[in-house]
């Protein structure tokens, strides 16, 4: 056996039956359990989440730091010259569109939901020291940067690079199983490969559905402030139906005409909102504090990223840092597959720098512009008795998602800006939903990079249906905890990925070196690149997908 077999299943023309059927059964089973026994499900998975955070925090700390060190090593090593595809290829997408799609899958919605709320929360409830002081303000920005910075994107980079390397250099399917090929060999086409792909589908579906459910409530909060539309289940069901229908339309248009265009639009809107907040806000403070925040983060990164509460008796880190890192791990299959799909033609060095640094820099500036400014407003109110508190801390205590809407009340053009934010949330969810559906369909279709559209529609509709059912039954907390629990076994997979990638690239580097020597000694050769010989040797691999019986 040396291929992923796909065949027709009911209305679906091309599925890998073991992955598709197992994933569907697990997802449906959880929906039934989470909706009919929501309190039991929430209790069970919350217990498992707390158990993992308590007993395995050391594992996540080691994983994230090792991933970051590995990424830095790749950029400095000779492996950085290897191109994801033929050595003469150029990137498939422009830098702007590539970055926009990174956000559409990876983290875009987090900008709006947490950009104001998280720094404010750490400011009012810091893990160390006194709350609502200058020191807690600096600590709040450090912690927010830790959770959304280099370590998070290092995990995405490892998974995405492993997938892209083994797909574009070795001709293996664009599927999680392919990243383990140097270790498992042909066994990736058996039960071990099916298992890691099912785990990836599970984490992707539940992670996106949780974000969709939480985001719907944030959209409803924005609409309530704009038009007085009440926050009710009926309204939230309508929002879910609207977002799902837009995602289905985007999926039908395909990657270039759908996801890419929406991502470009959203990046444009993000730039407009950022410019508005910077120009009409405390501009000098934003630029000054951005530089200081980045400097503080880099100066304290080793201490922050290795802190494990060994000498303190609190649960803060379990509730925040370990939660985030388990969440990023559970999302990494989805984000990794999607980033790999859009990264053909980039060198490993360019890929790592791009994925690791560019989105992170934009995130840091966003957090400074929204969260940092919100903290400054609260600090000024606390230092001057004559200044009335803006009430931003109280807004965070009431509802994380409403914090950004409370902040823009202190800016001109509040109504238009609130409407812009609501539109951005909707579009970020549409791009997250359709890219997740695209990824799940690739995984359940054996790694096919252009799976049938009917299957993409099925997974998009499933996301909307699951979100609506669990929102009504109160099962979103259980779903989120389940996604976190799924992060533990996949964390072990990422350890193996790093080793497998290093083994795979070692062979690639050896062949590249030999061909460079051949190029140097061949005086009559006329080549564009000394490494172009490598492609014929390296692009040989097992068939990607074959039609089953």
Short mmCIF file of C-alpha atoms in Angstrom, two decimals:
data_model
loop_
_atom_site.label_atom_id
_atom_site.label_comp_id
_atom_site.label_asym_id
_atom_site.label_seq_id
_atom_site.Cartn_x
_atom_site.Cartn_y
_atom_site.Cartn_z
CA UNK A 1 0.00 0.00 0.00
CA UNK A 2 1.56 3.30 -1.10
CA UNK A 3 -1.33 5.69 -1.66
CA UNK A 4 -4.35 7.33 -0.07
CA UNK A 5 -7.43 5.65 -1.48
CA UNK A 6 -10.47 7.78 -2.18
CA UNK A 7 -13.85 6.69 -3.47
CA UNK A 8 -17.47 7.78 -3.80
CA UNK A 9 -19.61 7.80 -0.66
CA UNK A 10 -23.27 8.69 -1.17
CA UNK A 11 -23.44 12.21 -2.68
CA UNK A 12 -19.74 12.81 -2.04
CA UNK A 13 -17.59 11.91 -5.06
CA UNK A 14 -14.11 11.77 -3.47
CA UNK A 15 -13.55 10.86 0.17
CA UNK A 16 -11.06 8.85 2.18
CA UNK A 17 -13.64 6.67 3.91
CA UNK A 18 -11.79 5.85 7.16
CA UNK A 19 -11.10 9.55 7.87
CA UNK A 20 -14.45 10.89 6.61
CA UNK A 21 -16.65 8.35 8.39
CA UNK A 22 -14.70 8.34 11.66
CA UNK A 23 -14.60 12.14 11.80
CA UNK A 24 -18.31 12.43 11.04
CA UNK A 25 -19.28 9.88 13.68
CA UNK A 26 -17.14 11.57 16.35
CA UNK A 27 -18.51 15.01 15.49
CA UNK A 28 -22.15 13.87 15.47
CA UNK A 29 -21.60 11.96 18.70
CA UNK A 30 -20.24 15.04 20.39
CA UNK A 31 -23.14 17.18 19.14
CA UNK A 32 -25.62 14.74 20.66
CA UNK A 33 -23.69 14.49 23.91
CA UNK A 34 -23.00 18.23 24.14
CA UNK A 35 -26.58 19.29 23.39
CA UNK A 36 -28.55 16.68 25.36
CA UNK A 37 -26.17 16.55 28.31
CA UNK A 38 -24.59 19.99 28.13
CA UNK A 39 -23.86 20.30 31.86
CA UNK A 40 -22.31 16.84 32.04
CA UNK A 41 -20.25 17.51 28.91
CA UNK A 42 -19.07 20.86 30.25
CA UNK A 43 -18.10 19.30 33.58
CA UNK A 44 -16.28 16.37 31.98
CA UNK A 45 -14.27 18.33 29.43
CA UNK A 46 -13.55 21.16 31.86
CA UNK A 47 -12.10 18.58 34.24
CA UNK A 48 -9.98 17.09 31.43
CA UNK A 49 -8.83 20.55 30.37
CA UNK A 50 -7.81 21.44 33.93
CA UNK A 51 -6.07 18.07 34.32
CA UNK A 52 -4.03 18.60 31.15
CA UNK A 53 -3.12 22.17 32.13
CA UNK A 54 -2.04 21.01 35.59
CA UNK A 55 -0.13 17.85 34.69
CA UNK A 56 1.25 18.70 31.25
CA UNK A 57 2.02 22.40 31.37
CA UNK A 58 5.73 21.52 31.28
CA UNK A 59 5.15 19.68 28.01
CA UNK A 60 3.55 22.69 26.32
CA UNK A 61 6.27 25.00 27.65
CA UNK A 62 8.99 22.75 26.20
CA UNK A 63 7.12 22.33 22.90
CA UNK A 64 6.58 26.04 22.24
CA UNK A 65 10.11 27.03 23.15
CA UNK A 66 11.60 24.19 21.12
CA UNK A 67 9.45 25.17 18.13
CA UNK A 68 10.67 28.77 18.30
CA UNK A 69 14.33 27.73 18.57
CA UNK A 70 13.85 25.34 15.65
CA UNK A 71 12.37 28.12 13.50
CA UNK A 72 15.31 30.42 14.29
CA UNK A 73 17.72 27.61 13.41
CA UNK A 74 16.03 27.06 10.03
CA UNK A 75 16.41 30.71 9.04
CA UNK A 76 20.12 30.71 9.90
CA UNK A 77 20.95 27.31 8.39
CA UNK A 78 21.61 26.27 4.80
CA UNK A 79 18.16 24.66 4.76
CA UNK A 80 16.76 28.15 4.31
CA UNK A 81 17.77 28.11 0.63
CA UNK A 82 15.45 25.19 -0.17
CA UNK A 83 12.40 26.29 -2.13
CA UNK A 84 8.94 24.81 -1.55
CA UNK A 85 8.59 23.45 -5.06
CA UNK A 86 11.13 23.55 -7.86
CA UNK A 87 14.18 25.70 -7.21
CA UNK A 88 13.28 27.91 -10.18
CA UNK A 89 9.68 28.53 -9.06
CA UNK A 90 8.40 31.82 -7.74
CA UNK A 91 5.66 32.38 -5.13
CA UNK A 92 2.15 31.53 -6.25
CA UNK A 93 0.60 34.55 -4.49
CA UNK A 94 1.74 38.12 -3.93
CA UNK A 95 3.09 39.04 -0.51
CA UNK A 96 -0.01 41.10 0.33
CA UNK A 97 -2.46 38.33 -0.59
CA UNK A 98 -0.32 35.72 1.15
CA UNK A 99 -0.29 37.71 4.40
CA UNK A 100 -4.02 38.43 4.09
CA UNK A 101 -4.79 34.73 3.76
CA UNK A 102 -2.48 33.93 6.71
CA UNK A 103 -4.73 36.14 8.79
CA UNK A 104 -7.94 34.77 7.30
CA UNK A 105 -7.11 31.30 8.56
CA UNK A 106 -4.80 31.89 11.47
CA UNK A 107 -5.77 34.71 13.72
CA UNK A 108 -7.77 37.50 12.10
CA UNK A 109 -10.85 37.26 14.30
CA UNK A 110 -8.71 37.35 17.43
CA UNK A 111 -7.73 40.92 16.57
CA UNK A 112 -11.25 42.18 17.09
CA UNK A 113 -12.31 39.94 19.97
CA UNK A 114 -9.21 40.07 22.17
CA UNK A 115 -7.25 43.13 20.97
CA UNK A 116 -8.90 45.41 23.54
CA UNK A 117 -10.18 42.90 26.10
CA UNK A 118 -7.09 40.86 26.92
CA UNK A 119 -4.66 43.67 27.83
CA UNK A 120 -7.41 45.27 29.93
CA UNK A 121 -8.08 42.00 31.74
CA UNK A 122 -4.42 41.49 32.64
CA UNK A 123 -4.27 45.14 33.71
CA UNK A 124 -7.15 44.72 36.16
CA UNK A 125 -6.16 41.17 37.28
CA UNK A 126 -2.40 40.68 36.86
CA UNK A 127 -0.82 37.38 37.92
CA UNK A 128 1.91 39.25 39.83
CA UNK A 129 1.83 42.56 41.68
CA UNK A 130 -0.87 45.14 42.28
CA UNK A 131 -3.72 45.68 39.82
CA UNK A 132 -4.36 48.83 37.77
CA UNK A 133 -0.88 50.32 38.20
CA UNK A 134 1.85 51.36 35.78
CA UNK A 135 3.65 48.05 36.36
CA UNK A 136 0.50 46.01 35.76
CA UNK A 137 -0.01 47.97 32.51
CA UNK A 138 3.45 46.94 31.26
CA UNK A 139 2.87 43.39 32.45
CA UNK A 140 -0.48 43.27 30.64
CA UNK A 141 1.11 44.12 27.31
CA UNK A 142 3.95 41.64 27.89
CA UNK A 143 1.52 38.81 28.58
CA UNK A 144 -0.70 39.67 25.62
CA UNK A 145 2.36 39.68 23.34
CA UNK A 146 3.47 36.35 24.80
CA UNK A 147 0.13 34.72 24.03
CA UNK A 148 -0.13 36.09 20.47
CA UNK A 149 3.51 36.43 19.51
CA UNK A 150 6.51 34.39 18.42
CA UNK A 151 5.62 31.18 20.21
CA UNK A 152 2.12 30.90 18.75
CA UNK A 153 3.33 31.57 15.22
CA UNK A 154 6.27 29.18 15.68
CA UNK A 155 3.80 26.31 16.13
CA UNK A 156 1.91 27.35 13.00
CA UNK A 157 5.22 27.65 11.15
CA UNK A 158 6.38 24.14 12.06
CA UNK A 159 3.14 22.44 11.05
CA UNK A 160 2.70 24.48 7.87
CA UNK A 161 6.33 24.09 6.78
CA UNK A 162 6.28 20.32 7.37
CA UNK A 163 3.17 20.00 5.23
CA UNK A 164 4.46 22.27 2.48
CA UNK A 165 7.86 20.60 2.38
CA UNK A 166 6.62 17.02 2.07
CA UNK A 167 3.89 18.01 -0.38
CA UNK A 168 5.79 20.32 -2.71
CA UNK A 169 9.24 18.70 -2.45
CA UNK A 170 8.33 15.04 -2.06
CA UNK A 171 5.01 14.81 -3.89
CA UNK A 172 3.11 13.48 -0.87
CA UNK A 173 -0.57 14.34 -0.22
CA UNK A 174 -1.26 17.67 1.47
CA UNK A 175 -2.33 15.96 4.66
CA UNK A 176 -1.06 15.75 8.24
CA UNK A 177 -0.05 12.11 7.73
CA UNK A 178 2.57 13.13 5.16
CA UNK A 179 4.63 14.99 7.76
CA UNK A 180 5.44 11.67 9.45
CA UNK A 181 6.68 9.95 6.29
CA UNK A 182 10.41 9.85 7.25
CA UNK A 183 9.47 7.91 10.39
CA UNK A 184 6.46 5.81 9.39
CA UNK A 185 7.22 5.34 5.70
CA UNK A 186 4.38 3.59 3.85
CA UNK A 187 2.49 3.16 7.12
CA UNK A 188 1.23 6.74 6.80
CA UNK A 189 -1.35 5.28 4.40
CA UNK A 190 -2.70 2.98 7.12
CA UNK A 191 -4.25 3.40 10.56
CA UNK A 192 -1.57 5.77 11.90
CA UNK A 193 -2.15 8.18 9.05
CA UNK A 194 -5.91 7.93 9.44
CA UNK A 195 -5.59 8.64 13.18
CA UNK A 196 -3.61 11.88 12.85
CA UNK A 197 -5.91 13.12 10.07
CA UNK A 198 -9.02 12.41 12.16
CA UNK A 199 -7.45 14.26 15.08
CA UNK A 200 -6.77 17.20 12.77
CA UNK A 201 -10.36 17.26 11.51
CA UNK A 202 -11.66 17.08 15.08
CA UNK A 203 -9.55 20.01 16.29
CA UNK A 204 -10.28 22.11 13.20
CA UNK A 205 -14.04 21.65 13.32
CA UNK A 206 -14.43 22.26 17.03
CA UNK A 207 -12.01 25.18 17.13
CA UNK A 208 -13.74 27.02 14.30
CA UNK A 209 -17.24 26.29 15.62
CA UNK A 210 -16.30 27.61 19.07
CA UNK A 211 -14.96 30.82 17.55
CA UNK A 212 -18.07 31.12 15.37
CA UNK A 213 -20.36 30.78 18.38
CA UNK A 214 -18.44 33.34 20.45
CA UNK A 215 -18.13 35.70 17.50
CA UNK A 216 -21.86 35.60 16.81
CA UNK A 217 -22.48 36.95 20.31
CA UNK A 218 -19.96 39.73 19.66
CA UNK A 219 -21.66 40.63 16.37
CA UNK A 220 -25.00 40.71 18.20
CA UNK A 221 -23.51 43.06 20.82
CA UNK A 222 -22.36 45.40 18.05
CA UNK A 223 -25.75 45.36 16.35
CA UNK A 224 -27.44 46.07 19.68
CA UNK A 225 -25.32 49.18 20.14
CA UNK A 226 -25.91 50.30 16.54
CA UNK A 227 -29.57 49.55 15.91
CA UNK A 228 -30.95 48.40 19.26
CA UNK A 229 -31.29 44.81 18.04
CA UNK A 230 -31.63 42.68 21.20
CA UNK A 231 -29.22 39.88 22.06
CA UNK A 232 -31.44 36.82 21.65
CA UNK A 233 -30.99 33.29 20.37
CA UNK A 234 -33.23 34.03 17.39
CA UNK A 235 -31.03 36.93 16.28
CA UNK A 236 -27.91 34.84 16.81
CA UNK A 237 -29.36 32.01 14.70
CA UNK A 238 -30.02 34.52 11.92
CA UNK A 239 -26.42 35.77 12.16
CA UNK A 240 -25.09 32.19 11.98
CA UNK A 241 -27.24 31.49 8.93
CA UNK A 242 -26.02 34.70 7.26
CA UNK A 243 -22.34 34.01 7.95
CA UNK A 244 -22.68 30.38 6.82
CA UNK A 245 -24.40 31.39 3.58
CA UNK A 246 -21.60 33.86 2.82
CA UNK A 247 -19.01 31.16 3.56
CA UNK A 248 -20.79 28.76 1.19
CA UNK A 249 -20.80 31.40 -1.53
CA UNK A 250 -17.08 32.02 -1.04
CA UNK A 251 -16.39 28.29 -1.21
CA UNK A 252 -18.24 27.98 -4.50
CA UNK A 253 -16.04 30.72 -5.97
CA UNK A 254 -12.91 28.79 -4.99
CA UNK A 255 -9.62 29.74 -3.34
CA UNK A 256 -8.52 32.54 -5.71
CA UNK A 257 -11.89 34.19 -6.33
CA UNK A 258 -13.42 33.55 -2.90
CA UNK A 259 -11.08 33.26 0.07
CA UNK A 260 -8.28 35.32 -1.49
CA UNK A 261 -10.54 38.25 -2.45
CA UNK A 262 -12.32 38.32 0.91
CA UNK A 263 -8.97 38.18 2.71
CA UNK A 264 -7.66 41.10 0.63
CA UNK A 265 -10.79 43.11 1.43
CA UNK A 266 -10.49 42.38 5.13
CA UNK A 267 -6.84 43.40 5.24
CA UNK A 268 -7.83 46.65 3.57
CA UNK A 269 -10.56 47.26 6.14
CA UNK A 270 -8.13 46.39 8.93
CA UNK A 271 -5.71 49.01 7.60
CA UNK A 272 -8.47 51.63 7.44
CA UNK A 273 -9.59 50.97 11.02
CA UNK A 274 -6.02 50.99 12.33
CA UNK A 275 -5.26 54.26 10.54
CA UNK A 276 -8.42 55.84 11.95
CA UNK A 277 -7.60 54.79 15.52
CA UNK A 278 -3.99 55.96 15.24
CA UNK A 279 -4.67 59.33 13.60
CA UNK A 280 -7.65 60.31 15.79
CA UNK A 281 -6.30 58.67 18.94
CA UNK A 282 -3.19 59.42 21.01
CA UNK A 283 -0.86 59.02 18.03
CA UNK A 284 2.43 59.78 19.76
CA UNK A 285 1.58 57.46 22.68
CA UNK A 286 0.75 54.62 20.28
CA UNK A 287 4.10 54.78 18.47
CA UNK A 288 6.11 55.33 21.66
CA UNK A 289 4.38 52.54 23.55
CA UNK A 290 4.60 50.15 20.59
CA UNK A 291 8.39 50.42 20.60
CA UNK A 292 8.54 50.09 24.39
CA UNK A 293 6.09 47.16 24.43
CA UNK A 294 8.11 45.24 21.85
CA UNK A 295 11.33 45.98 23.74
CA UNK A 296 9.85 44.80 27.04
CA UNK A 297 8.51 41.65 25.39
CA UNK A 298 11.86 40.74 23.83
CA UNK A 299 13.75 41.58 27.04
CA UNK A 300 11.52 39.29 29.10
CA UNK A 301 10.72 36.59 26.54
CA UNK A 302 12.86 33.86 28.14
CA UNK A 303 11.46 34.47 31.62
CA UNK A 304 7.86 34.73 30.38
CA UNK A 305 8.00 31.68 28.13
CA UNK A 306 9.56 29.40 30.74
CA UNK A 307 7.48 30.55 33.73
CA UNK A 308 5.56 27.58 35.13
CA UNK A 309 4.21 28.87 38.48
CA UNK A 310 6.47 26.38 40.27
CA UNK A 311 7.04 28.83 43.13
CA UNK A 312 3.56 30.29 43.34
CA UNK A 313 0.19 28.96 44.38
CA UNK A 314 -2.07 30.34 41.66
CA UNK A 315 -3.99 29.00 38.69
CA UNK A 316 -3.42 32.03 36.48
CA UNK A 317 -1.05 30.40 34.01
CA UNK A 318 -3.29 27.36 33.55
CA UNK A 319 -6.24 29.60 32.80
CA UNK A 320 -4.36 31.82 30.33
CA UNK A 321 -0.96 30.83 28.93
CA UNK A 322 -1.43 27.05 28.90
CA UNK A 323 -4.99 27.48 27.64
CA UNK A 324 -3.76 29.64 24.77
CA UNK A 325 -0.93 27.31 23.87
CA UNK A 326 -3.15 24.24 23.88
CA UNK A 327 -5.60 26.23 21.75
CA UNK A 328 -2.91 27.13 19.20
CA UNK A 329 -1.89 23.46 19.02
CA UNK A 330 -5.48 22.38 18.39
CA UNK A 331 -5.79 25.00 15.62
CA UNK A 332 -2.40 24.22 14.05
CA UNK A 333 -3.58 21.41 11.71
CA UNK A 334 -6.19 23.70 10.17
CA UNK A 335 -3.92 26.73 9.92
CA UNK A 336 -0.94 24.61 8.87
CA UNK A 337 -2.72 22.89 5.98
CA UNK A 338 -4.11 26.19 4.72
CA UNK A 339 -0.82 28.09 4.95
CA UNK A 340 0.97 25.21 3.21
CA UNK A 341 -1.62 25.24 0.42
CA UNK A 342 -0.93 28.92 -0.40
CA UNK A 343 2.88 28.90 0.00
CA UNK A 344 4.23 27.12 -3.07
CA UNK A 345 7.32 28.77 -4.51
CA UNK A 346 8.68 30.38 -1.34
CA UNK A 347 12.04 29.46 0.15
CA UNK A 348 12.09 27.99 3.64
CA UNK A 349 13.84 31.12 4.95
CA UNK A 350 11.26 33.40 3.35
CA UNK A 351 8.45 31.17 4.59
CA UNK A 352 9.65 31.13 8.21
CA UNK A 353 10.34 34.87 8.35
CA UNK A 354 6.99 35.62 6.73
CA UNK A 355 4.82 33.38 8.90
CA UNK A 356 6.72 34.08 12.11
CA UNK A 357 7.25 37.84 11.95
CA UNK A 358 4.85 39.67 9.63
CA UNK A 359 1.47 38.72 11.18
CA UNK A 360 2.96 39.03 14.66
CA UNK A 361 4.14 42.60 14.01
CA UNK A 362 0.69 43.62 12.81
CA UNK A 363 -0.86 41.93 15.84
CA UNK A 364 1.45 43.76 18.23
CA UNK A 365 0.65 47.13 16.69
CA UNK A 366 -3.08 46.33 16.86
CA UNK A 367 -2.90 45.30 20.52
CA UNK A 368 -0.99 48.50 21.31
CA UNK A 369 -3.48 50.67 19.39
CA UNK A 370 -6.55 49.17 21.05
CA UNK A 371 -5.52 47.47 24.30
CA UNK A 372 -2.68 49.85 25.09
CA UNK A 373 -4.80 52.94 24.52
CA UNK A 374 -7.62 51.47 26.62
CA UNK A 375 -5.18 50.87 29.48
CA UNK A 376 -3.82 54.42 29.17
CA UNK A 377 -7.35 55.83 29.43
CA UNK A 378 -7.96 53.85 32.63
CA UNK A 379 -4.56 54.86 34.06
CA UNK A 380 -5.21 58.56 33.43
CA UNK A 381 -8.61 58.28 35.09
CA UNK A 382 -7.05 56.55 38.10
CA UNK A 383 -4.31 59.18 38.48
CA UNK A 384 -6.61 62.17 38.12
CA UNK A 385 -9.69 62.21 40.39
CA UNK A 386 -11.31 64.82 38.18
CA UNK A 387 -11.32 62.47 35.19
CA UNK A 388 -14.27 60.09 35.05
CA UNK A 389 -13.34 56.45 34.41
CA UNK A 390 -14.21 55.42 30.85
CA UNK A 391 -15.69 52.17 32.17
CA UNK A 392 -13.57 49.93 29.94
CA UNK A 393 -12.58 47.60 32.79
CA UNK A 394 -16.23 47.19 33.70
CA UNK A 395 -17.04 46.41 30.06
CA UNK A 396 -14.42 43.63 30.03
CA UNK A 397 -15.78 42.23 33.29
CA UNK A 398 -19.25 42.11 31.76
CA UNK A 399 -18.35 40.73 28.32
CA UNK A 400 -14.97 40.40 26.56
CA UNK A 401 -16.50 40.94 23.13
CA UNK A 402 -18.08 44.29 23.97
CA UNK A 403 -14.80 45.95 25.05
CA UNK A 404 -13.88 47.18 21.57
CA UNK A 405 -17.31 48.76 21.09
CA UNK A 406 -17.01 50.55 24.42
CA UNK A 407 -13.57 51.89 23.39
CA UNK A 408 -14.73 53.40 20.08
CA UNK A 409 -17.44 55.35 21.94
CA UNK A 410 -14.63 57.76 22.89
CA UNK A 411 -13.68 58.38 19.25
CA UNK A 412 -15.43 60.48 16.58
CA UNK A 413 -17.76 58.77 14.10
CA UNK A 414 -18.67 56.07 16.63
CA UNK A 415 -21.59 54.65 14.66
CA UNK A 416 -19.76 54.26 11.33
CA UNK A 417 -16.71 52.76 13.06
CA UNK A 418 -18.88 50.34 15.02
CA UNK A 419 -20.51 49.28 11.76
CA UNK A 420 -17.07 48.81 10.18
CA UNK A 421 -16.02 46.59 13.10
CA UNK A 422 -19.16 44.47 12.75
CA UNK A 423 -18.52 44.06 9.02
CA UNK A 424 -14.91 43.05 9.76
CA UNK A 425 -16.03 40.45 12.30
CA UNK A 426 -18.48 38.98 9.79
CA UNK A 427 -15.86 38.82 7.03
CA UNK A 428 -13.20 37.35 9.32
CA UNK A 429 -15.65 34.63 10.29
CA UNK A 430 -16.57 33.99 6.70
CA UNK A 431 -12.93 33.57 5.70
CA UNK A 432 -12.24 31.40 8.77
CA UNK A 433 -15.27 29.23 8.03
CA UNK A 434 -14.62 28.74 4.33
CA UNK A 435 -10.89 28.15 4.78
CA UNK A 436 -11.65 25.63 7.56
CA UNK A 437 -14.16 23.87 5.32
CA UNK A 438 -11.56 23.82 2.56
CA UNK A 439 -8.98 22.29 4.90
CA UNK A 440 -11.34 19.69 6.39
CA UNK A 441 -12.35 18.63 2.89
CA UNK A 442 -8.70 18.27 1.87
CA UNK A 443 -8.04 16.10 4.92
CA UNK A 444 -11.09 13.91 4.37
CA UNK A 445 -10.38 13.67 0.63
CA UNK A 446 -6.95 12.14 1.16
CA UNK A 447 -4.95 15.37 0.80
CA UNK A 448 -6.43 16.51 -2.51
CA UNK A 449 -5.59 20.21 -2.92
CA UNK A 450 -8.76 20.87 -4.93
CA UNK A 451 -11.48 18.74 -3.33
CA UNK A 452 -15.05 18.65 -4.71
CA UNK A 453 -17.15 21.71 -3.92
CA UNK A 454 -20.13 19.72 -2.68
CA UNK A 455 -17.98 18.33 0.10
CA UNK A 456 -16.75 21.80 1.05
CA UNK A 457 -20.39 22.94 1.28
CA UNK A 458 -21.20 19.99 3.52
CA UNK A 459 -18.52 20.92 6.04
CA UNK A 460 -19.45 24.63 5.96
CA UNK A 461 -23.10 23.78 6.65
CA UNK A 462 -22.02 21.42 9.43
CA UNK A 463 -20.10 24.25 11.11
CA UNK A 464 -23.14 26.52 11.11
CA UNK A 465 -25.45 23.74 12.31
CA UNK A 466 -23.15 22.69 15.16
CA UNK A 467 -22.69 26.30 16.29
CA UNK A 468 -26.46 26.87 16.33
CA UNK A 469 -27.25 23.64 18.20
CA UNK A 470 -24.61 24.11 20.88
CA UNK A 471 -25.36 27.82 21.25
CA UNK A 472 -28.98 26.93 21.98
CA UNK A 473 -28.07 24.06 24.31
CA UNK A 474 -25.30 25.93 26.13
CA UNK A 475 -22.65 23.50 24.92
CA UNK A 476 -20.04 25.95 23.58
CA UNK A 477 -17.92 25.78 26.73
CA UNK A 478 -17.77 21.99 26.47
CA UNK A 479 -16.84 22.27 22.79
CA UNK A 480 -14.04 24.69 23.52
CA UNK A 481 -12.71 22.47 26.31
CA UNK A 482 -12.88 19.45 23.98
CA UNK A 483 -10.77 21.28 21.39
CA UNK A 484 -8.20 22.06 24.09
CA UNK A 485 -8.15 18.41 25.18
CA UNK A 486 -7.46 17.41 21.56
CA UNK A 487 -4.41 19.65 21.69
CA UNK A 488 -2.47 17.29 23.97
CA UNK A 489 -2.12 14.31 21.59
CA UNK A 490 -1.41 16.65 18.70
CA UNK A 491 1.33 18.34 20.74
CA UNK A 492 3.12 14.98 20.70
CA UNK A 493 2.64 14.82 16.93
CA UNK A 494 4.34 18.23 16.54
CA UNK A 495 7.41 16.97 18.43
CA UNK A 496 7.63 14.14 15.90
CA UNK A 497 7.07 16.58 13.02
CA UNK A 498 10.16 18.58 13.91
CA UNK A 499 12.33 15.47 13.93
CA UNK A 500 10.79 14.18 10.69
CA UNK A 501 11.23 17.55 8.95
CA UNK A 502 14.88 17.69 9.95
CA UNK A 503 15.45 14.19 8.58
CA UNK A 504 13.68 15.03 5.34
CA UNK A 505 15.57 18.27 4.80
CA UNK A 506 18.91 16.60 5.53
CA UNK A 507 18.47 14.43 2.45
CA UNK A 508 17.38 17.45 0.46
CA UNK A 509 20.40 19.49 1.58
CA UNK A 510 22.80 16.65 0.69
CA UNK A 511 21.45 16.37 -2.85
CA UNK A 512 21.47 20.16 -3.20
CA UNK A 513 25.12 20.27 -2.14
CA UNK A 514 26.12 17.54 -4.59
CA UNK A 515 24.38 19.32 -7.44
CA UNK A 516 26.11 22.58 -6.56
CA UNK A 517 29.43 20.75 -6.84
CA UNK A 518 28.38 19.33 -10.21
CA UNK A 519 27.45 22.84 -11.32
CA UNK A 520 30.83 24.25 -10.28
CA UNK A 521 32.77 21.54 -12.14
CA UNK A 522 30.61 21.69 -15.27
CA UNK A 523 32.20 24.59 -17.21
CA UNK A 524 29.88 24.17 -20.18
CA UNK A 525 26.69 24.29 -18.09
CA UNK A 526 24.29 27.17 -18.59
CA UNK A 527 21.88 27.15 -15.67
CA UNK A 528 19.86 29.79 -13.91
CA UNK A 529 20.50 28.25 -10.52
CA UNK A 530 23.21 26.03 -9.18
CA UNK A 531 20.56 24.04 -7.34
CA UNK A 532 18.07 23.40 -10.11
CA UNK A 533 19.34 19.84 -10.62
CA UNK A 534 17.79 18.89 -7.30
CA UNK A 535 14.20 18.89 -8.50
CA UNK A 536 14.27 15.74 -10.57
CA UNK A 537 15.58 13.73 -7.63
CA UNK A 538 13.39 15.21 -4.95
CA UNK A 539 10.03 15.48 -6.61
CA UNK A 540 9.79 11.72 -6.85
CA UNK A 541 7.46 10.27 -4.25
CA UNK A 542 4.48 8.03 -3.70
CA UNK A 543 1.33 8.91 -5.65
CA UNK A 544 -0.74 11.57 -3.92
CA UNK A 545 -4.20 10.13 -4.33
CA UNK A 546 -5.72 7.30 -6.32
CA UNK A 547 -9.30 6.51 -7.07
CA UNK A 548 -10.57 3.58 -5.04
CA UNK A 549 -12.56 0.67 -6.31
#
